[in-house]
Amino acid sequence: MHTLERLGWDNLRAIGATLTRYGIDAEWEPTGEMTVATREWQVPALEREAEKAYELGWEPILLGPDAVREEVASPTYLAGLWDRDAVAMVHPAKLAFGLAAACRSLGVRIYENTRVTGLRSDARRLRLSGAYGSVTARRVALATGAFPPLLRRMRGFLIPVYDYALVTEPLTPAQREAVGWKHRQGLGDAANQFHYYRLTADDRILWGGYDAVYHYGNGLRPDLENRPATFAALARHFFATFPQLEGIRFTHAWGGVIDTCSRFCAFYGTAHDRRLAYAAGYTGLGVGATRFGADVMLDLLRIGLAPGEETERTRLAMVRSKPVPFPPEPLRYGVIGLTRREIARADRNDGRRGLWLRALDRLGLGFDS
């Protein structure tokens, strides 16, 4: 864990350095993040998390009810754990567009709107084929996230889950003062079905999370990005958190698909005699963690040139192990549905985890893996 924490810190600093080097305006704000307890049972969990952080060399601030509400004014807050150093806010789309422009400036060719439908080994090269032709490469980094992977062995490990978000209109100066939030840290609550939220550069509030929806058969369709029932639930939760903002309008609402695996963090591997490396299963952690995943893939591809060679990253248990695969349908849909219901019930029952969740914990599956 000490090694992983240090590598994570290096990864975060490297993202900021890359933005500076290539002049990318991605609204980078190293403000940290604060996890808030909104129910009594969540307070001891924050205290335990603080103890673990101290053991690993971090110095987060544990805040009581008055102190946390002084940071961000919500009547629902009972405690907070503010990590001031290990997290930064960023605009993900501007980050992606800026990195693409930087790649092009270095001579990289990007084939947009080109769906790759096949992958096969062709002599000493790999051939990626699609509707309009094919591309060959000596080495391939496969990072297609939630979408059906080209490598069959990955399919049992991944499911697509839809996540949803709202964004308010810009806060007026009076509304901004009523909320506080002068340090602009990212926020998330400590429930199992949690919300994540932040201020944008123009002082809107982005509010998302809570509902993570899986559709039968790894369903992926554009119409699934619009879920009015979830948008309505998110709006209710928003005004429960910030009643002083009653009447503010939401100007944007959307949904998107993320790749999830059973251990809720990325996994890695190689194929085709180590000429292909892959990383997937980020479970919503991808904005920062995909850079780390890219480094792992590059390490694995370099190792392919020197059998037996290892790096600090590839020696990690996180990189060397795989999550438990999901069962096939229809059992997959039933297991995921049961787990979602049990997670919701644990939140209603003061965090008490039922038999099913305790069994998953023992198997190293889910949030506590």
C-alpha positions in Angstrom: 0.0 0.0 0.0 2.9 2.4 0.7 4.2 1.8 -2.7 0.8 2.2 -4.4 0.2 5.4 -2.5 3.5 6.9 -3.5 2.9 5.9 -7.2 -0.5 7.4 -7.0 0.9 10.7 -5.7 3.5 10.7 -8.5 0.7 10.0 -11.0 -1.3 13.0 -9.8 1.7 15.4 -10.0 2.5 14.1 -13.5 -1.0 14.9 -14.7 -0.5 18.5 -13.5 2.9 18.7 -15.1 1.6 17.4 -18.4 -1.1 20.1 -18.5 1.6 22.7 -17.9 4.1 21.3 -20.4 1.5 21.3 -23.3 -0.4 24.4 -22.3 -3.7 22.5 -21.7 -6.4 24.5 -20.1 -8.4 21.7 -18.4 -9.5 23.8 -15.4 -7.0 22.0 -13.1 -7.6 22.9 -9.4 -5.5 21.0 -6.8 -8.2 21.6 -4.1 -8.3 18.1 -2.6 -11.5 16.3 -1.7 -13.7 16.0 1.4 -15.8 13.0 2.3 -18.8 13.9 4.5 -20.9 11.8 6.9 -24.6 12.4 6.6 -25.7 9.7 9.0 -24.4 8.8 12.5 -23.1 5.4 11.5 -20.8 7.0 8.9 -18.9 9.0 11.4 -16.8 6.1 12.9 -16.1 5.0 9.3 -14.5 8.4 8.6 -12.5 8.1 11.8 -11.1 4.7 10.8 -10.3 6.1 7.3 -8.4 8.9 8.9 -6.3 6.5 11.0 -5.4 4.4 7.9 -4.4 7.6 6.0 -2.1 8.7 8.8 -0.5 5.2 8.8 0.2 5.7 5.1 1.8 9.1 5.6 -1.1 11.4 4.7 -2.4 14.1 6.9 -6.1 14.6 6.2 -8.2 16.8 8.5 -11.0 15.2 10.4 -13.8 17.7 11.0 -16.7 17.7 13.4 -20.2 19.0 12.6 -19.5 22.7 13.2 -16.1 22.6 11.4 -17.4 20.7 8.3 -20.4 23.0 8.0 -18.1 26.0 8.2 -16.3 24.6 5.1 -19.6 23.8 3.2 -22.9 24.7 4.6 -25.3 21.8 4.7 -27.6 20.8 7.5 -27.0 17.1 6.6 -23.3 17.1 7.5 -22.2 15.4 10.7 -18.5 15.1 10.1 -16.0 15.4 7.3 -12.6 14.1 6.3 -10.7 16.5 4.1 -7.7 15.3 2.1 -6.1 18.5 1.0 -3.3 17.0 -1.1 -4.1 13.8 -3.0 -7.0 15.0 -5.3 -7.4 17.7 -7.9 -10.5 18.9 -9.8 -10.3 18.8 -13.6 -12.7 19.2 -16.6 -12.6 15.7 -18.2 -13.7 16.7 -21.7 -11.2 19.6 -21.9 -8.5 17.2 -20.6 -9.3 14.7 -23.4 -9.4 17.4 -26.1 -6.2 18.9 -24.8 -4.3 15.6 -24.7 -5.5 14.8 -28.2 -4.1 18.1 -29.4 -0.8 17.5 -27.7 -0.6 14.0 -29.3 -1.2 15.5 -32.7 1.5 18.1 -32.1 3.9 15.2 -31.5 3.0 13.5 -34.8 0.4 11.0 -33.4 -2.3 10.0 -35.8 -5.8 9.7 -34.2 -8.5 7.9 -36.2 -11.7 9.3 -34.8 -15.2 7.8 -35.5 -13.5 4.6 -36.5 -15.0 1.5 -34.9 -12.6 -1.4 -34.5 -14.5 -4.7 -34.9 -11.7 -7.3 -35.0 -8.3 -8.1 -33.7 -6.0 -10.9 -34.9 -2.4 -11.8 -35.0 -0.8 -11.4 -38.4 2.8 -12.7 -38.5 4.8 -10.4 -36.2 2.1 -7.7 -36.1 -1.4 -7.3 -34.8 -4.2 -6.3 -37.2 -7.0 -4.1 -36.1 -9.9 -4.2 -38.6 -13.1 -2.2 -39.0 -15.7 -1.3 -41.6 -13.3 1.0 -43.5 -10.1 -1.0 -43.5 -7.4 -2.1 -41.1 -4.3 -0.9 -39.2 -1.4 -3.1 -38.2 0.9 -2.5 -35.2 3.8 -4.2 -33.5 2.2 -3.5 -30.1 -1.3 -2.6 -29.0 -2.6 -0.9 -25.8 -6.3 -1.9 -25.5 -8.3 0.6 -23.4 -11.9 0.5 -24.6 -13.5 0.8 -21.1 -17.1 -0.2 -20.9 -17.5 -1.1 -24.6 -17.3 -4.7 -25.7 -13.6 -5.7 -25.6 -11.9 -7.0 -28.7 -10.2 -9.6 -26.4 -12.6 -12.4 -25.6 -10.9 -13.3 -22.3 -11.8 -9.8 -20.9 -15.6 -10.2 -21.4 -16.4 -12.1 -18.2 -14.6 -9.5 -16.1 -16.5 -6.4 -17.3 -20.0 -5.0 -17.1 -21.2 -1.5 -18.3 -23.0 0.5 -15.6 -24.8 3.8 -16.3 -24.1 6.7 -14.0 -26.0 10.0 -14.0 -25.4 13.7 -13.2 -27.0 17.1 -13.0 -25.5 20.6 -13.3 -27.1 23.7 -11.9 -27.2 27.2 -13.4 -24.3 29.4 -12.1 -24.7 30.4 -8.5 -25.4 34.0 -7.7 -23.0 35.8 -5.3 -25.7 35.4 -2.6 -26.1 31.7 -3.3 -22.4 31.2 -3.3 -22.1 32.9 0.1 -25.0 30.8 1.5 -23.1 27.6 0.5 -19.6 28.7 1.6 -17.3 26.2 -0.1 -14.5 28.7 -0.3 -11.8 26.0 -0.7 -13.7 24.5 -3.7 -12.7 20.9 -2.7 -14.5 18.0 -4.4 -17.2 16.4 -2.2 -18.7 13.0 -1.7 -20.8 11.4 1.0 -19.9 8.3 2.9 -23.0 6.2 2.0 -22.8 3.0 0.0 -25.0 4.7 -2.6 -23.0 7.9 -2.6 -23.2 11.2 -4.3 -20.2 13.1 -5.7 -20.3 16.8 -6.4 -18.1 19.8 -7.1 -18.0 23.4 -8.2 -17.3 24.1 -11.9 -15.1 27.0 -13.0 -18.1 29.2 -13.5 -19.6 28.3 -10.1 -22.2 25.8 -11.1 -22.6 22.7 -9.0 -22.2 19.3 -10.7 -24.1 16.7 -8.7 -24.1 13.0 -9.6 -23.9 9.5 -8.5 -26.3 7.5 -6.2 -27.9 5.4 -9.0 -25.6 3.0 -10.8 -27.7 1.0 -13.3 -27.0 -2.2 -15.0 -29.1 -3.4 -17.9 -29.7 -7.0 -18.8 -27.3 -8.5 -21.2 -24.6 -5.8 -20.8 -27.1 -3.4 -22.4 -25.6 -0.4 -24.2 -27.9 1.9 -26.0 -28.1 5.7 -26.4 -31.6 5.9 -24.9 -30.2 4.5 -21.6 -28.3 7.8 -21.1 -31.6 9.5 -20.3 -33.3 8.3 -17.1 -35.9 10.9 -15.8 -36.6 8.9 -12.6 -32.9 9.1 -11.6 -32.7 12.8 -12.5 -35.7 13.5 -10.3 -34.2 11.5 -7.4 -30.9 13.4 -7.7 -32.7 16.7 -7.7 -34.5 15.7 -4.4 -31.3 14.7 -2.8 -29.6 17.9 -3.9 -32.2 20.1 -2.2 -32.1 18.0 0.9 -28.4 18.7 1.0 -28.6 22.4 0.1 -32.1 23.6 1.1 -30.8 27.2 1.0 -30.6 26.8 -2.8 -34.3 25.9 -3.2 -35.5 27.3 -6.6 -32.2 27.0 -8.4 -32.5 25.5 -11.9 -30.7 22.5 -13.4 -29.5 23.4 -16.9 -27.9 20.1 -17.8 -28.6 16.4 -17.1 -26.9 13.4 -18.7 -26.0 9.8 -18.2 -22.9 7.9 -19.3 -21.6 4.4 -19.1 -18.6 3.3 -17.0 -16.7 0.0 -16.9 -17.0 -2.0 -13.7 -15.4 -5.2 -12.5 -16.1 -7.1 -9.3 -13.2 -5.6 -7.3 -14.3 -2.0 -8.2 -10.8 -0.9 -9.4 -8.8 -1.5 -12.6 -7.2 -4.8 -13.6 -4.5 -5.4 -16.2 -3.0 -8.1 -18.4 -1.4 -9.1 -21.7 -2.2 -11.2 -24.7 -0.7 -12.3 -28.0 2.7 -13.1 -26.7 2.8 -9.8 -24.7 2.3 -7.8 -27.8 -1.0 -6.5 -26.5 -1.6 -5.0 -23.0 -4.9 -4.0 -21.6 -6.4 -2.0 -18.6 -10.0 -1.9 -17.7 -12.6 -2.0 -14.9 -12.0 1.5 -13.4 -15.5 1.8 -11.9 -15.6 5.6 -12.2 -12.0 6.2 -11.1 -10.8 6.7 -14.6 -10.0 10.4 -14.9 -6.9 10.1 -12.9 -6.3 6.4 -12.8 -6.2 5.9 -16.6 -2.9 7.7 -16.7 -1.6 5.1 -14.2 -3.2 2.4 -16.3 -1.4 3.7 -19.4 1.9 3.5 -17.5 1.2 -0.1 -16.5 0.3 -1.0 -20.1 3.6 0.6 -21.4 5.5 -1.3 -18.7 3.8 -4.6 -19.8 4.6 -3.9 -23.4 8.2 -3.1 -22.7 8.5 -6.3 -20.6 7.3 -8.1 -23.7 10.7 -7.3 -25.2 12.7 -8.7 -22.2 11.0 -11.8 -20.7 11.3 -11.9 -16.9 11.9 -8.1 -16.5 9.7 -6.4 -14.0 9.0 -2.8 -12.9 7.8 -1.3 -9.6 4.3 -1.1 -11.1 4.1 -4.6 -12.6 5.2 -6.1 -9.2 2.1 -4.7 -7.5 -0.5 -7.3 -6.4 -3.1 -5.0 -8.0 -1.4 -5.4 -11.4 -0.6 -9.1 -11.1 -4.1 -10.3 -10.0 -7.5 -10.4 -11.6 -11.0 -9.8 -10.2 -13.5 -12.6 -9.8 -15.4 -12.8 -13.1 -19.2 -12.1 -13.3 -21.5 -15.1 -13.9 -23.2 -15.5 -17.3 -26.8 -14.2 -17.9 -29.4 -14.5 -16.5 -27.5 -15.1 -13.2 -25.4 -12.0 -13.8 -28.5 -9.7 -13.8 -29.9 -11.4 -10.7 -26.7 -11.2 -8.7 -26.1 -7.5 -9.6 -29.8 -6.6 -8.8 -29.6 -8.4 -5.4 -26.3 -6.6 -4.6 -27.8 -3.2 -5.4 -30.9 -3.9 -3.2 -28.7 -5.1 -0.3 -26.5 -2.0 -0.6 -29.6 0.2 -0.4 -30.9 -1.7 2.5 -27.5 -1.4 4.4 -27.8 2.4 3.9 -31.3 2.4 5.4 -30.2 0.1 8.3 -27.4 2.3 9.7 -24.8 0.6 7.6 -25.5 -2.9 8.9 -24.5 -5.2 6.1 -26.7 -8.3 5.6 -25.6 -11.9 4.9 -25.1 -11.3 1.2 -22.8 -8.3 1.5 -20.8 -9.9 4.3 -20.3 -12.9 2.0 -19.1 -10.6 -0.8 -16.7 -8.9 1.7 -15.2 -12.2 2.6 -14.6 -13.1 -1.0 -12.9 -9.7 -1.7 -15.7 -8.4 -3.9 -17.1 -4.9 -4.2 -16.4 -1.7 -2.2 -14.4 -3.4 0.6 -12.2 -5.4 -1.8 
